[in-house]
Each structure stands twice: as structure tokens, then as C-alpha cells.
PDB file of C-alpha atoms in Angstrom:
ATOM      1  CA  MET A   1     -32.077 -27.210 -11.836  1.00  0.00           C
ATOM      2  CA  GLY A   2     -32.174 -26.710 -15.023  1.00  0.00           C
ATOM      3  CA  GLU A   3     -33.458 -23.442 -14.725  1.00  0.00           C
ATOM      4  CA  SER A   4     -31.957 -20.084 -16.907  1.00  0.00           C
ATOM      5  CA  LEU A   5     -30.229 -17.281 -14.036  1.00  0.00           C
ATOM      6  CA  THR A   6     -31.281 -13.192 -15.705  1.00  0.00           C
ATOM      7  CA  ALA A   7     -28.042 -11.379 -15.870  1.00  0.00           C
ATOM      8  CA  THR A   8     -28.411  -9.949 -12.230  1.00  0.00           C
ATOM      9  CA  GLN A   9     -27.881 -13.111 -10.923  1.00  0.00           C
ATOM     10  CA  THR A  10     -24.881 -14.967  -9.627  1.00  0.00           C
ATOM     11  CA  ARG A  11     -25.667 -19.023  -9.201  1.00  0.00           C
ATOM     12  CA  LEU A  12     -24.166 -19.923  -5.545  1.00  0.00           C
ATOM     13  CA  ILE A  13     -24.459 -22.826  -4.037  1.00  0.00           C
ATOM     14  CA  LEU A  14     -23.327 -22.889   0.005  1.00  0.00           C
ATOM     15  CA  PRO A  15     -25.058 -24.898   2.416  1.00  0.00           C
ATOM     16  CA  ALA A  16     -26.694 -23.170   5.524  1.00  0.00           C
ATOM     17  CA  LEU A  17     -28.294 -23.722   8.946  1.00  0.00           C
ATOM     18  CA  CYS A  18     -30.305 -20.752   9.890  1.00  0.00           C
ATOM     19  CA  TRP A  19     -32.941 -20.682  13.263  1.00  0.00           C
ATOM     20  CA  SER A  20     -35.033 -16.974  14.504  1.00  0.00           C
ATOM     21  CA  ARG A  21     -36.342 -16.821  17.836  1.00  0.00           C
ATOM     22  CA  TYR A  22     -39.592 -18.351  16.890  1.00  0.00           C
ATOM     23  CA  ARG A  23     -37.827 -21.460  14.792  1.00  0.00           C
ATOM     24  CA  ALA A  24     -36.415 -24.028  14.998  1.00  0.00           C
ATOM     25  CA  ASP A  25     -33.112 -24.726  13.204  1.00  0.00           C
ATOM     26  CA  PHE A  26     -33.595 -25.995   9.122  1.00  0.00           C
ATOM     27  CA  TYR A  27     -31.326 -26.752   7.298  1.00  0.00           C
ATOM     28  CA  ALA A  28     -31.203 -24.166   3.504  1.00  0.00           C
ATOM     29  CA  VAL A  29     -29.120 -24.211   0.218  1.00  0.00           C
ATOM     30  CA  THR A  30     -28.203 -20.771  -1.552  1.00  0.00           C
ATOM     31  CA  ALA A  31     -29.641 -21.429  -4.906  1.00  0.00           C
ATOM     32  CA  ASP A  32     -27.911 -17.901  -6.389  1.00  0.00           C
ATOM     33  CA  LEU A  33     -26.941 -13.978  -4.954  1.00  0.00           C
ATOM     34  CA  SER A  34     -28.434 -10.696  -6.730  1.00  0.00           C
ATOM     35  CA  VAL A  35     -28.765  -7.060  -6.199  1.00  0.00           C
ATOM     36  CA  THR A  36     -31.997  -8.165  -5.020  1.00  0.00           C
ATOM     37  CA  GLY A  37     -30.650 -10.771  -2.002  1.00  0.00           C
ATOM     38  CA  LEU A  38     -29.808 -14.127  -1.132  1.00  0.00           C
ATOM     39  CA  ARG A  39     -32.210 -16.978  -2.642  1.00  0.00           C
ATOM     40  CA  PHE A  40     -32.642 -19.611  -0.213  1.00  0.00           C
ATOM     41  CA  ARG A  41     -33.593 -23.176  -1.064  1.00  0.00           C
ATOM     42  CA  SER A  42     -35.544 -25.295   2.044  1.00  0.00           C
ATOM     43  CA  SER A  43     -38.007 -27.707   2.541  1.00  0.00           C
ATOM     44  CA  VAL A  44     -39.100 -24.604   5.435  1.00  0.00           C
ATOM     45  CA  VAL A  45     -39.832 -21.209   3.645  1.00  0.00           C
ATOM     46  CA  PRO A  46     -39.822 -18.130   6.694  1.00  0.00           C
ATOM     47  CA  SER A  47     -43.047 -15.817   6.556  1.00  0.00           C
ATOM     48  CA  LEU A  48     -41.901 -12.969   5.127  1.00  0.00           C
ATOM     49  CA  GLY A  49     -40.389  -9.713   7.418  1.00  0.00           C
ATOM     50  CA  GLU A  50     -38.938 -12.875   9.461  1.00  0.00           C
ATOM     51  CA  ILE A  51     -35.176 -12.052  10.664  1.00  0.00           C
ATOM     52  CA  LEU A  52     -33.337 -14.947  11.051  1.00  0.00           C
ATOM     53  CA  SER A  53     -30.083 -16.000  11.583  1.00  0.00           C
ATOM     54  CA  CYS A  54     -27.742 -17.864   9.102  1.00  0.00           C
ATOM     55  CA  SER A  55     -24.827 -20.321   9.124  1.00  0.00           C
ATOM     56  CA  ILE A  56     -23.098 -19.875   6.193  1.00  0.00           C
ATOM     57  CA  ARG A  57     -20.397 -22.566   5.508  1.00  0.00           C
ATOM     58  CA  HIS A  58     -17.540 -20.727   4.419  1.00  0.00           C
ATOM     59  CA  ALA A  59     -19.490 -17.035   4.104  1.00  0.00           C
ATOM     60  CA  GLY A  60     -20.036 -16.588   7.527  1.00  0.00           C
ATOM     61  CA  SER A  61     -22.418 -15.263  10.540  1.00  0.00           C
ATOM     62  CA  MET A  62     -24.553 -12.839   9.416  1.00  0.00           C
ATOM     63  CA  GLU A  63     -28.838 -11.682   9.909  1.00  0.00           C
ATOM     64  CA  ALA A  64     -31.473 -12.100   7.402  1.00  0.00           C
ATOM     65  CA  GLN A  65     -34.564 -10.855   6.728  1.00  0.00           C
ATOM     66  CA  VAL A  66     -36.618 -12.708   4.704  1.00  0.00           C
ATOM     67  CA  ILE A  67     -38.178 -10.518   1.612  1.00  0.00           C
ATOM     68  CA  GLU A  68     -39.651 -13.099  -0.572  1.00  0.00           C
ATOM     69  CA  GLY A  69     -40.918 -16.387  -0.776  1.00  0.00           C
ATOM     70  CA  GLY A  70     -42.305 -19.100  -2.658  1.00  0.00           C
ATOM     71  CA  LYS A  71     -42.658 -22.602  -3.168  1.00  0.00           C
ATOM     72  CA  GLU A  72     -39.033 -24.630  -1.205  1.00  0.00           C
ATOM     73  CA  GLN A  73     -37.376 -21.576  -1.573  1.00  0.00           C
ATOM     74  CA  PHE A  74     -37.034 -17.677   0.290  1.00  0.00           C
ATOM     75  CA  ILE A  75     -34.705 -14.434   0.036  1.00  0.00           C
ATOM     76  CA  THR A  76     -33.639 -12.570   2.040  1.00  0.00           C
ATOM     77  CA  ARG A  77     -32.106  -8.974   2.627  1.00  0.00           C
ATOM     78  CA  VAL A  78     -28.482  -9.254   4.976  1.00  0.00           C
ATOM     79  CA  ILE A  79     -29.504  -6.350   8.178  1.00  0.00           C
ATOM     80  CA  ARG A  80     -25.929  -7.629   9.860  1.00  0.00           C
ATOM     81  CA  ALA A  81     -23.286  -9.711   9.202  1.00  0.00           C
ATOM     82  CA  GLU A  82     -19.728 -10.652  11.592  1.00  0.00           C
ATOM     83  CA  ALA A  83     -17.118  -8.606   8.771  1.00  0.00           C
ATOM     84  CA  PRO A  84     -18.952  -5.225   6.491  1.00  0.00           C
ATOM     85  CA  LEU A  85     -22.216  -5.972   4.465  1.00  0.00           C
ATOM     86  CA  PRO A  86     -19.386  -5.015   1.381  1.00  0.00           C
ATOM     87  CA  VAL A  87     -16.930  -8.226   2.081  1.00  0.00           C
ATOM     88  CA  ILE A  88     -19.771 -10.310   2.705  1.00  0.00           C
ATOM     89  CA  VAL A  89     -20.320  -9.813  -0.569  1.00  0.00           C
ATOM     90  CA  ARG A  90     -17.419 -10.023  -2.349  1.00  0.00           C
ATOM     91  CA  ARG A  91     -16.810 -13.929  -0.236  1.00  0.00           C
ATOM     92  CA  LEU A  92     -19.681 -14.140  -1.539  1.00  0.00           C
ATOM     93  CA  LEU A  93     -18.801 -13.800  -5.157  1.00  0.00           C
ATOM     94  CA  ASP A  94     -15.665 -14.708  -5.003  1.00  0.00           C
ATOM     95  CA  LEU A  95     -17.297 -18.632  -3.939  1.00  0.00           C
ATOM     96  CA  ALA A  96     -19.659 -18.271  -7.254  1.00  0.00           C
ATOM     97  CA  ALA A  97     -16.414 -17.602  -8.397  1.00  0.00           C
ATOM     98  CA  GLU A  98     -14.374 -20.380  -7.416  1.00  0.00           C
ATOM     99  CA  GLN A  99     -17.849 -22.208  -7.888  1.00  0.00           C
ATOM    100  CA  ASN A 100     -18.877 -21.137 -11.671  1.00  0.00           C
ATOM    101  CA  GLY A 101     -16.084 -20.935 -13.320  1.00  0.00           C
ATOM    102  CA  ALA A 102     -15.301 -17.855 -14.298  1.00  0.00           C
ATOM    103  CA  GLU A 103     -15.164 -14.458 -13.218  1.00  0.00           C
ATOM    104  CA  VAL A 104     -18.825 -13.342 -12.100  1.00  0.00           C
ATOM    105  CA  PRO A 105     -19.574  -9.892 -11.615  1.00  0.00           C
ATOM    106  CA  GLN A 106     -18.099  -7.127  -8.546  1.00  0.00           C
ATOM    107  CA  ARG A 107     -19.901  -4.436  -8.043  1.00  0.00           C
ATOM    108  CA  VAL A 108     -22.596  -4.677  -6.385  1.00  0.00           C
ATOM    109  CA  HIS A 109     -23.341  -0.802  -6.221  1.00  0.00           C
ATOM    110  CA  PRO A 110     -23.448   1.991  -8.906  1.00  0.00           C
ATOM    111  CA  ARG A 111     -19.029   3.618  -9.200  1.00  0.00           C
ATOM    112  CA  PHE A 112     -19.516   7.569  -9.346  1.00  0.00           C
ATOM    113  CA  VAL A 113     -16.482   9.636  -9.707  1.00  0.00           C
ATOM    114  CA  PRO A 114     -16.151  12.542  -6.537  1.00  0.00           C
ATOM    115  CA  ASP A 115     -16.442  15.814  -8.086  1.00  0.00           C
ATOM    116  CA  SER A 116     -13.645  16.655  -4.089  1.00  0.00           C
ATOM    117  CA  PRO A 117     -11.058  13.834  -4.899  1.00  0.00           C
ATOM    118  CA  ASP A 118      -8.388  14.876  -2.429  1.00  0.00           C
ATOM    119  CA  ILE A 119      -8.780  13.174   1.095  1.00  0.00           C
ATOM    120  CA  LEU A 120      -7.343  12.045   4.317  1.00  0.00           C
ATOM    121  CA  VAL A 121      -6.982   8.484   5.245  1.00  0.00           C
ATOM    122  CA  THR A 122      -6.993   8.180   9.087  1.00  0.00           C
ATOM    123  CA  MET A 123      -5.278   5.823  10.233  1.00  0.00           C
ATOM    124  CA  SER A 124      -6.175   4.049  13.884  1.00  0.00           C
ATOM    125  CA  CYS A 125      -2.239   4.971  15.038  1.00  0.00           C
ATOM    126  CA  GLY A 126      -4.440   8.578  14.559  1.00  0.00           C
ATOM    127  CA  THR A 127      -1.547   9.431  11.745  1.00  0.00           C
ATOM    128  CA  ARG A 128      -2.888  11.177   8.370  1.00  0.00           C
ATOM    129  CA  ILE A 129      -2.070   9.916   5.030  1.00  0.00           C
ATOM    130  CA  PRO A 130      -2.875  12.289   2.173  1.00  0.00           C
ATOM    131  CA  ALA A 131      -5.115  10.141  -0.921  1.00  0.00           C
ATOM    132  CA  ARG A 132      -7.035  10.644  -4.204  1.00  0.00           C
ATOM    133  CA  LEU A 133     -10.623   8.995  -4.375  1.00  0.00           C
ATOM    134  CA  LEU A 134     -10.993   7.107  -7.554  1.00  0.00           C
ATOM    135  CA  ASN A 135     -14.645   5.998  -7.095  1.00  0.00           C
ATOM    136  CA  VAL A 136     -16.707   5.917  -5.149  1.00  0.00           C
ATOM    137  CA  SER A 137     -20.330   3.649  -3.967  1.00  0.00           C
ATOM    138  CA  ALA A 138     -22.541   2.729  -1.465  1.00  0.00           C
ATOM    139  CA  SER A 139     -20.443   0.383   0.581  1.00  0.00           C
ATOM    140  CA  GLY A 140     -17.092   1.302  -0.612  1.00  0.00           C
ATOM    141  CA  ALA A 141     -13.770   3.529  -2.527  1.00  0.00           C
ATOM    142  CA  ALA A 142     -11.399   2.896  -4.452  1.00  0.00           C
ATOM    143  CA  LEU A 143      -8.257   5.637  -4.197  1.00  0.00           C
ATOM    144  CA  ARG A 144      -4.746   6.042  -4.393  1.00  0.00           C
ATOM    145  CA  ILE A 145      -3.148   6.232  -1.638  1.00  0.00           C
ATOM    146  CA  ASP A 146       1.770   6.366  -1.038  1.00  0.00           C
ATOM    147  CA  ILE A 147       1.276   3.638   1.760  1.00  0.00           C
ATOM    148  CA  ARG A 148       0.884   0.412   1.658  1.00  0.00           C
ATOM    149  CA  LEU A 149      -1.843  -1.513   3.436  1.00  0.00           C
ATOM    150  CA  GLU A 150      -2.973  -4.802   3.899  1.00  0.00           C
ATOM    151  CA  PRO A 151      -6.379  -5.774   3.838  1.00  0.00           C
ATOM    152  CA  GLY A 152      -8.618  -5.689   7.260  1.00  0.00           C
ATOM    153  CA  THR A 153      -6.332  -2.716   7.684  1.00  0.00           C
ATOM    154  CA  GLN A 154      -9.790  -0.217   9.950  1.00  0.00           C
ATOM    155  CA  ILE A 155      -8.980   3.709   8.386  1.00  0.00           C
ATOM    156  CA  THR A 156     -11.703   6.714   8.272  1.00  0.00           C
ATOM    157  CA  LEU A 157     -11.889   8.465   4.858  1.00  0.00           C
ATOM    158  CA  GLY A 158     -13.011  12.094   5.773  1.00  0.00           C
ATOM    159  CA  ARG A 159     -15.372  10.942   8.414  1.00  0.00           C
ATOM    160  CA  THR A 160     -16.281   7.458   7.639  1.00  0.00           C
ATOM    161  CA  PRO A 161     -14.591   4.531   9.463  1.00  0.00           C
ATOM    162  CA  ALA A 162     -13.937   1.794   6.356  1.00  0.00           C
ATOM    163  CA  THR A 163     -11.824  -0.720   5.831  1.00  0.00           C
ATOM    164  CA  VAL A 164      -9.544  -2.089   3.496  1.00  0.00           C
ATOM    165  CA  ALA A 165     -10.946  -4.855   1.959  1.00  0.00           C
ATOM    166  CA  ARG A 166      -8.036  -5.638  -1.208  1.00  0.00           C
ATOM    167  CA  CYS A 167      -5.419  -3.705  -2.430  1.00  0.00           C
ATOM    168  CA  PHE A 168      -3.957  -2.720  -5.861  1.00  0.00           C
ATOM    169  CA  ASP A 169      -1.070  -1.412  -7.306  1.00  0.00           C
ATOM    170  CA  ASP A 170      -0.532   2.388  -5.977  1.00  0.00           C
ATOM    171  CA  GLY A 171      -4.145   1.909  -3.892  1.00  0.00           C
ATOM    172  CA  ILE A 172      -6.538   0.277  -2.179  1.00  0.00           C
ATOM    173  CA  GLY A 173     -10.108  -0.448  -2.395  1.00  0.00           C
ATOM    174  CA  ALA A 174     -12.459   0.106   1.120  1.00  0.00           C
ATOM    175  CA  ALA A 175     -15.089  -1.609   2.377  1.00  0.00           C
ATOM    176  CA  PHE A 176     -17.488   1.958   4.361  1.00  0.00           C
ATOM    177  CA  LEU A 177     -18.082   0.274   6.971  1.00  0.00           C
ATOM    178  CA  GLN A 178     -21.698   1.164   7.063  1.00  0.00           C
ATOM    179  CA  PRO A 179     -23.379   1.451   3.644  1.00  0.00           C
ATOM    180  CA  LEU A 180     -23.592   5.373   2.725  1.00  0.00           C
ATOM    181  CA  PRO A 181     -27.115   6.671   2.196  1.00  0.00           C
ATOM    182  CA  ALA A 182     -28.861   7.409  -1.125  1.00  0.00           C
ATOM    183  CA  GLU A 183     -29.173  10.615  -0.453  1.00  0.00           C
ATOM    184  CA  ASP A 184     -25.159  11.440   0.344  1.00  0.00           C
ATOM    185  CA  LEU A 185     -24.745   9.638  -3.160  1.00  0.00           C
ATOM    186  CA  GLY A 186     -23.358  11.554  -6.405  1.00  0.00           C
ATOM    187  CA  PRO A 187     -19.921  13.332  -7.313  1.00  0.00           C
ATOM    188  CA  HIS A 188     -20.912  15.790  -4.874  1.00  0.00           C
ATOM    189  CA  VAL A 189     -20.389  13.408  -1.916  1.00  0.00           C
ATOM    190  CA  LEU A 190     -18.481  14.238   1.470  1.00  0.00           C
ATOM    191  CA  LEU A 191     -16.956  10.988   3.380  1.00  0.00           C
TER     192      LEU A 191
END
């Protein structure tokens, strides 16, 4: 446990139950979270490419693919989760902050300011509200909007489905239901 973490890793210790179609249930413990993926420690080390279902205490259930393995540890990349991926990442980072007693970086993807910041937000009832994008990333956007929206509210930004992830003065942070493709990212983005 005395190993040091890199600047891109955040220590996170949570018990997990993992299984797959070809493997019996086994216990693992998360070790850290990084842009590479979620590292687990376990006496069972799944094969590279294996798809696991994992139930992580306080974080929820997810499907993940093993992308790296080693002695009593493996790294996974989340494929699907019970909530949108940005919401799961936020939950994991919040848990890490509680455990580590300090604020951890909240940026998962690089942010940029769009060339065309004006956008319409469509509510589930069909009502459209004008808003202004502050920044956009592959996983979500921050925007100024004149009404109060509660976290968890389903909305559409332009044509992109999203969920309200957080609220701040005069605006919201929204998590896209699916990450934007890399080729669509940049100041030229159209949601």
C-alpha cells in the first residue's frame, strides 16, 4: 500500500463484487481512478479484454472491460453503467474526496469554449428555453440558463440528450447520456 500515485491517479478504496458470463463471482477492491480507468486489487485477475459486471459499494453497478492486468491487480474501462458515465465518475470522485480528505480534480475530459455558445434546452415536456454554453467537453457542458433545474432532470441540449448533474449560480452542469465522438470536439462543436 506504500506505493505512490501519479498526478493523474486518485486513490479510491471501495469493495466490489465482480463476475462475468464465464467466471464465478469474486471479490475485488478498487485501488485508484485515473483517465486510464479504474484499478482493482484482487486475488483473481481476469483476462485482457474480458467483460466484467461489477457492483461497487456506494458507486453502483457497471460493466467494464479489462484493459490491463498484473500481479493481483487489473485495470478496467467502464463500458456501461446504471447511470450516465459522467455521473458515475462524479460519484467516484466525490467518494475519493471523502476518503482522501481533500478536493480531487473533477475534470475528466478537456473543456473548451464553443464558437457558437447560444443553444436551446428542451425539457421532457417539450418546452424550449434559451441558454448560453460556458464550456463543453466530451462528457458534458456547463451553461447559463434563466430557470432552476434540479439534478437528475432529463434535458436535451440542441439535439444532445443530457442529465442535469449539478447546479450553480445562474446555471447548470449537464452530463451527456453518451460521450461526444472525438471528431465532433473542439470550438466548432454543434450539440
